[in-house]
Amino acid sequence: MNSLGLEAVEKSFPLLLHGALVTIEVTAMALVLGALAGLLGGLARVSPLAPLRGLAAAYVSVIRGTPFIVQLFFVYYAFPQLGLQVPPMVAAVGCLAVYSGAYQTEIVRGAIESIERGQVEAARSLGLSAGQAMRYVVLPQAFLRMLPPLGNEFVALTKNSALVSLVTVQELLLSAQLIISATFQNFAVYLTIGVMYYIITSVVSTGTQLLERRLKVYV
Amino acid sequence: MTDDRNGTPIIEARGLRKSFGPHEVLKGVDLSVARGEVLAIIGPSGSGKSTLLRCLNLLEQPTAGEVWFEGTRINNPGVDVNRVRTRMGMVFQLFNLFPHLTVVNNVTLAQEKVLHISRREAEERARALLAKVGLAAKEHAYPNSLSGGQKQRVAIARALALRPAVMLFDEPTSALDPEMVQEVLAAMDELAQEGMTMAVVTHEMGFARRAADRIVFVDEGRIVAEAPPERFFSAPESERVRQFLEKIPT
């Protein structure tokens, strides 16, 4: 009996590494854009303006209430019917960011609402505007409380990035499938990319933990 | 009715009403504080005295009535409330220090962000005020490492940093362990002696007696008695005040 396919992994390793880089690239871009969406969404959720609150609530409700894969296919396959051809990479990063942003919106909102009312009152009593109170008093404290759930969300985002292989973005999973279709070495290749995903998500979660520890000085 | 030592009052409330939903907490209050006066506001829990104080700097928006400050009606749409609030310091029962900022940065934040004072100047002022309240050594500490009494003294320094014309105190010693009450009251005594205008909601009858120029007694959303401390304690004019004073140590 042949080995479990280690030589196939060895030979195609550069291809897998390239796939891993694309996964990291897609995830990193979606993470930054998703965090931005989450911050804006979270602020909108606690805004005094009702239409803004409603808009953010609708965003969260629709995005969380439908499968990611449907959203992705909708953008990639349905938009062209409207004459809008979306490049795979753009669809991938955009959909991941919008999807993750909905969850991050709720994380940001929850953290903001968890800051004691007295903090805003003290800030306002010193003449800070509502915006300044948010920026200098509430958000810095809320950020620390966001970090643990954000860490989870970043890990989830990293794993969800495998789904963009379905719109021809040649990231880690699709690279693996291409290698398997040529070598039939399912075991070794899937095991390898499993390990690679685990390394990537470990870096992400360790990173947020370190950041949390560094910011925790005042607690 | 007003202690008019210096002409017009610096703060005046007229016909103040405040409701939370169906519950009316203030039922038409007239109150004024003269420049340099120390006013103690006392009364049973839930009487509306804290709400009254919080209406003065518009942390609570009055449902009806007028609040005047330094000759301007401030519960008016056109008024820059943030500017007004820099002229009124407030000290809270639960301190409300900013836990993510060091002690010195608690005192510099509003100086820099609201009054646009330079970092250096703001820090200098913060250090002077911290020294004044006996906390010069704590400037780089975070609030959570301080005792309650120390926190409240930092809060006083933070409010004084903007050079307010009036200081509002909302039960500043109610959340403190007994042995820490005195250090906070001492800081307030000193302020009073320096001539700071103060409105103090308090249960500390000793402080009211020695530091206040005038005492108002609030009950069920109304001011039901008002007198200088001597007369207030020795010859209470109202039966309600008599009952209240019988129940608390003075």
PDB file of C-alpha atoms in Angstrom, chain B residues 2-130:
ATOM      1  CA  THR B   2     -33.348  84.357  48.254  1.00  0.00           C
ATOM      2  CA  ASP B   3     -30.181  85.027  50.155  1.00  0.00           C
ATOM      3  CA  ASP B   4     -29.294  87.989  47.988  1.00  0.00           C
ATOM      4  CA  ARG B   5     -25.851  88.762  49.249  1.00  0.00           C
ATOM      5  CA  ASN B   6     -24.512  89.599  45.840  1.00  0.00           C
ATOM      6  CA  GLY B   7     -27.464  90.885  43.898  1.00  0.00           C
ATOM      7  CA  THR B   8     -29.097  88.515  41.438  1.00  0.00           C
ATOM      8  CA  PRO B   9     -28.973  84.770  42.034  1.00  0.00           C
ATOM      9  CA  ILE B  10     -26.527  82.772  39.958  1.00  0.00           C
ATOM     10  CA  ILE B  11     -28.941  79.870  39.553  1.00  0.00           C
ATOM     11  CA  GLU B  12     -32.659  80.115  39.670  1.00  0.00           C
ATOM     12  CA  ALA B  13     -35.364  77.548  39.071  1.00  0.00           C
ATOM     13  CA  ARG B  14     -38.917  78.702  38.539  1.00  0.00           C
ATOM     14  CA  GLY B  15     -41.933  76.460  38.655  1.00  0.00           C
ATOM     15  CA  LEU B  16     -39.787  73.416  37.964  1.00  0.00           C
ATOM     16  CA  ARG B  17     -41.630  70.217  37.181  1.00  0.00           C
ATOM     17  CA  LYS B  18     -40.245  66.856  36.163  1.00  0.00           C
ATOM     18  CA  SER B  19     -42.131  63.677  35.366  1.00  0.00           C
ATOM     19  CA  PHE B  20     -40.820  60.241  34.561  1.00  0.00           C
ATOM     20  CA  GLY B  21     -43.693  58.655  32.687  1.00  0.00           C
ATOM     21  CA  PRO B  22     -46.809  59.028  34.792  1.00  0.00           C
ATOM     22  CA  HIS B  23     -44.769  59.694  37.925  1.00  0.00           C
ATOM     23  CA  GLU B  24     -44.295  63.353  38.779  1.00  0.00           C
ATOM     24  CA  VAL B  25     -41.084  63.726  40.778  1.00  0.00           C
ATOM     25  CA  LEU B  26     -40.907  67.525  40.943  1.00  0.00           C
ATOM     26  CA  LYS B  27     -44.198  69.304  41.430  1.00  0.00           C
ATOM     27  CA  GLY B  28     -43.348  72.945  40.920  1.00  0.00           C
ATOM     28  CA  VAL B  29     -40.132  73.999  42.623  1.00  0.00           C
ATOM     29  CA  ASP B  30     -38.804  77.527  42.964  1.00  0.00           C
ATOM     30  CA  LEU B  31     -35.218  77.695  44.068  1.00  0.00           C
ATOM     31  CA  SER B  32     -32.378  80.119  43.792  1.00  0.00           C
ATOM     32  CA  VAL B  33     -28.749  80.106  44.767  1.00  0.00           C
ATOM     33  CA  ALA B  34     -26.862  83.348  45.302  1.00  0.00           C
ATOM     34  CA  ARG B  35     -23.261  83.877  44.278  1.00  0.00           C
ATOM     35  CA  GLY B  36     -21.003  82.550  47.022  1.00  0.00           C
ATOM     36  CA  GLU B  37     -23.822  80.810  48.818  1.00  0.00           C
ATOM     37  CA  VAL B  38     -23.675  77.248  50.101  1.00  0.00           C
ATOM     38  CA  LEU B  39     -27.082  75.663  49.810  1.00  0.00           C
ATOM     39  CA  ALA B  40     -27.838  72.312  51.379  1.00  0.00           C
ATOM     40  CA  ILE B  41     -30.736  70.356  49.920  1.00  0.00           C
ATOM     41  CA  ILE B  42     -32.037  67.696  52.253  1.00  0.00           C
ATOM     42  CA  GLY B  43     -35.041  65.451  52.441  1.00  0.00           C
ATOM     43  CA  PRO B  44     -36.102  61.815  52.541  1.00  0.00           C
ATOM     44  CA  SER B  45     -35.130  59.317  49.850  1.00  0.00           C
ATOM     45  CA  GLY B  46     -37.251  59.607  46.750  1.00  0.00           C
ATOM     46  CA  SER B  47     -38.303  63.159  47.602  1.00  0.00           C
ATOM     47  CA  GLY B  48     -36.915  64.478  44.316  1.00  0.00           C
ATOM     48  CA  LYS B  49     -33.876  66.311  45.651  1.00  0.00           C
ATOM     49  CA  SER B  50     -31.403  64.613  43.314  1.00  0.00           C
ATOM     50  CA  THR B  51     -33.701  65.160  40.366  1.00  0.00           C
ATOM     51  CA  LEU B  52     -33.929  68.809  41.351  1.00  0.00           C
ATOM     52  CA  LEU B  53     -30.136  69.118  41.347  1.00  0.00           C
ATOM     53  CA  ARG B  54     -29.847  67.279  38.038  1.00  0.00           C
ATOM     54  CA  CYS B  55     -32.345  69.647  36.472  1.00  0.00           C
ATOM     55  CA  LEU B  56     -30.075  72.562  37.312  1.00  0.00           C
ATOM     56  CA  ASN B  57     -27.392  71.458  34.828  1.00  0.00           C
ATOM     57  CA  LEU B  58     -29.967  69.823  32.576  1.00  0.00           C
ATOM     58  CA  LEU B  59     -28.797  66.259  33.067  1.00  0.00           C
ATOM     59  CA  GLU B  60     -32.537  65.931  33.447  1.00  0.00           C
ATOM     60  CA  GLN B  61     -34.655  67.962  31.084  1.00  0.00           C
ATOM     61  CA  PRO B  62     -37.412  69.630  33.126  1.00  0.00           C
ATOM     62  CA  THR B  63     -40.928  68.807  31.976  1.00  0.00           C
ATOM     63  CA  ALA B  64     -42.023  72.362  32.734  1.00  0.00           C
ATOM     64  CA  GLY B  65     -40.626  75.480  34.308  1.00  0.00           C
ATOM     65  CA  GLU B  66     -37.503  77.553  33.813  1.00  0.00           C
ATOM     66  CA  VAL B  67     -33.879  77.184  34.796  1.00  0.00           C
ATOM     67  CA  TRP B  68     -31.813  80.370  34.800  1.00  0.00           C
ATOM     68  CA  PHE B  69     -28.048  80.476  35.090  1.00  0.00           C
ATOM     69  CA  GLU B  70     -25.911  83.602  35.126  1.00  0.00           C
ATOM     70  CA  GLY B  71     -28.787  85.630  33.737  1.00  0.00           C
ATOM     71  CA  THR B  72     -29.727  83.284  30.870  1.00  0.00           C
ATOM     72  CA  ARG B  73     -32.577  80.874  30.632  1.00  0.00           C
ATOM     73  CA  ILE B  74     -30.749  77.626  29.878  1.00  0.00           C
ATOM     74  CA  ASN B  75     -33.593  75.183  29.243  1.00  0.00           C
ATOM     75  CA  ASN B  76     -34.144  76.805  25.877  1.00  0.00           C
ATOM     76  CA  PRO B  77     -33.467  75.214  22.491  1.00  0.00           C
ATOM     77  CA  GLY B  78     -30.950  77.849  21.369  1.00  0.00           C
ATOM     78  CA  VAL B  79     -28.671  77.507  24.394  1.00  0.00           C
ATOM     79  CA  ASP B  80     -25.285  75.775  24.131  1.00  0.00           C
ATOM     80  CA  VAL B  81     -25.767  73.410  27.052  1.00  0.00           C
ATOM     81  CA  ASN B  82     -22.208  72.081  26.831  1.00  0.00           C
ATOM     82  CA  ARG B  83     -20.813  75.568  27.339  1.00  0.00           C
ATOM     83  CA  VAL B  84     -23.154  76.144  30.283  1.00  0.00           C
ATOM     84  CA  ARG B  85     -22.093  72.871  31.890  1.00  0.00           C
ATOM     85  CA  THR B  86     -18.427  73.861  31.896  1.00  0.00           C
ATOM     86  CA  ARG B  87     -19.509  76.618  34.301  1.00  0.00           C
ATOM     87  CA  MET B  88     -21.246  74.134  36.639  1.00  0.00           C
ATOM     88  CA  GLY B  89     -19.151  71.389  38.173  1.00  0.00           C
ATOM     89  CA  MET B  90     -20.931  68.261  39.309  1.00  0.00           C
ATOM     90  CA  VAL B  91     -19.902  65.590  41.788  1.00  0.00           C
ATOM     91  CA  PHE B  92     -21.839  62.313  41.788  1.00  0.00           C
ATOM     92  CA  GLN B  93     -22.723  59.854  44.495  1.00  0.00           C
ATOM     93  CA  LEU B  94     -20.925  57.030  42.666  1.00  0.00           C
ATOM     94  CA  PHE B  95     -17.946  59.225  41.657  1.00  0.00           C
ATOM     95  CA  ASN B  96     -18.213  58.250  37.975  1.00  0.00           C
ATOM     96  CA  LEU B  97     -14.503  58.621  37.393  1.00  0.00           C
ATOM     97  CA  PHE B  98     -13.344  57.456  33.983  1.00  0.00           C
ATOM     98  CA  PRO B  99     -11.724  54.105  34.810  1.00  0.00           C
ATOM     99  CA  HIS B 100      -9.690  53.872  31.588  1.00  0.00           C
ATOM    100  CA  LEU B 101      -7.890  57.150  32.289  1.00  0.00           C
ATOM    101  CA  THR B 102      -5.263  57.830  34.925  1.00  0.00           C
ATOM    102  CA  VAL B 103      -6.148  60.223  37.706  1.00  0.00           C
ATOM    103  CA  VAL B 104      -4.400  63.136  36.034  1.00  0.00           C
ATOM    104  CA  ASN B 105      -6.086  62.402  32.707  1.00  0.00           C
ATOM    105  CA  ASN B 106      -9.466  62.320  34.409  1.00  0.00           C
ATOM    106  CA  VAL B 107      -8.778  65.904  35.409  1.00  0.00           C
ATOM    107  CA  THR B 108      -7.323  67.039  32.055  1.00  0.00           C
ATOM    108  CA  LEU B 109      -9.851  65.444  29.659  1.00  0.00           C
ATOM    109  CA  ALA B 110     -12.489  68.158  29.622  1.00  0.00           C
ATOM    110  CA  GLN B 111      -9.924  70.936  29.915  1.00  0.00           C
ATOM    111  CA  GLU B 112      -8.362  69.744  26.676  1.00  0.00           C
ATOM    112  CA  LYS B 113     -11.391  68.540  24.736  1.00  0.00           C
ATOM    113  CA  VAL B 114     -13.941  71.135  25.789  1.00  0.00           C
ATOM    114  CA  LEU B 115     -11.976  74.244  26.738  1.00  0.00           C
ATOM    115  CA  HIS B 116      -9.113  73.482  24.313  1.00  0.00           C
ATOM    116  CA  ILE B 117      -6.482  74.209  26.915  1.00  0.00           C
ATOM    117  CA  SER B 118      -2.994  72.997  26.001  1.00  0.00           C
ATOM    118  CA  ARG B 119      -1.851  69.662  27.399  1.00  0.00           C
ATOM    119  CA  ARG B 120       0.869  71.295  29.461  1.00  0.00           C
ATOM    120  CA  GLU B 121      -1.377  73.889  31.006  1.00  0.00           C
ATOM    121  CA  ALA B 122      -4.139  71.337  31.666  1.00  0.00           C
ATOM    122  CA  GLU B 123      -1.668  69.047  33.400  1.00  0.00           C
ATOM    123  CA  GLU B 124      -0.328  71.875  35.525  1.00  0.00           C
ATOM    124  CA  ARG B 125      -3.813  72.780  36.635  1.00  0.00           C
ATOM    125  CA  ALA B 126      -4.645  69.126  37.290  1.00  0.00           C
ATOM    126  CA  ARG B 127      -1.549  68.710  39.471  1.00  0.00           C
ATOM    127  CA  ALA B 128      -2.372  71.810  41.465  1.00  0.00           C
ATOM    128  CA  LEU B 129      -5.917  70.602  42.070  1.00  0.00           C
ATOM    129  CA  LEU B 130      -4.817  67.095  42.966  1.00  0.00           C
TER     130      LEU B 130
END
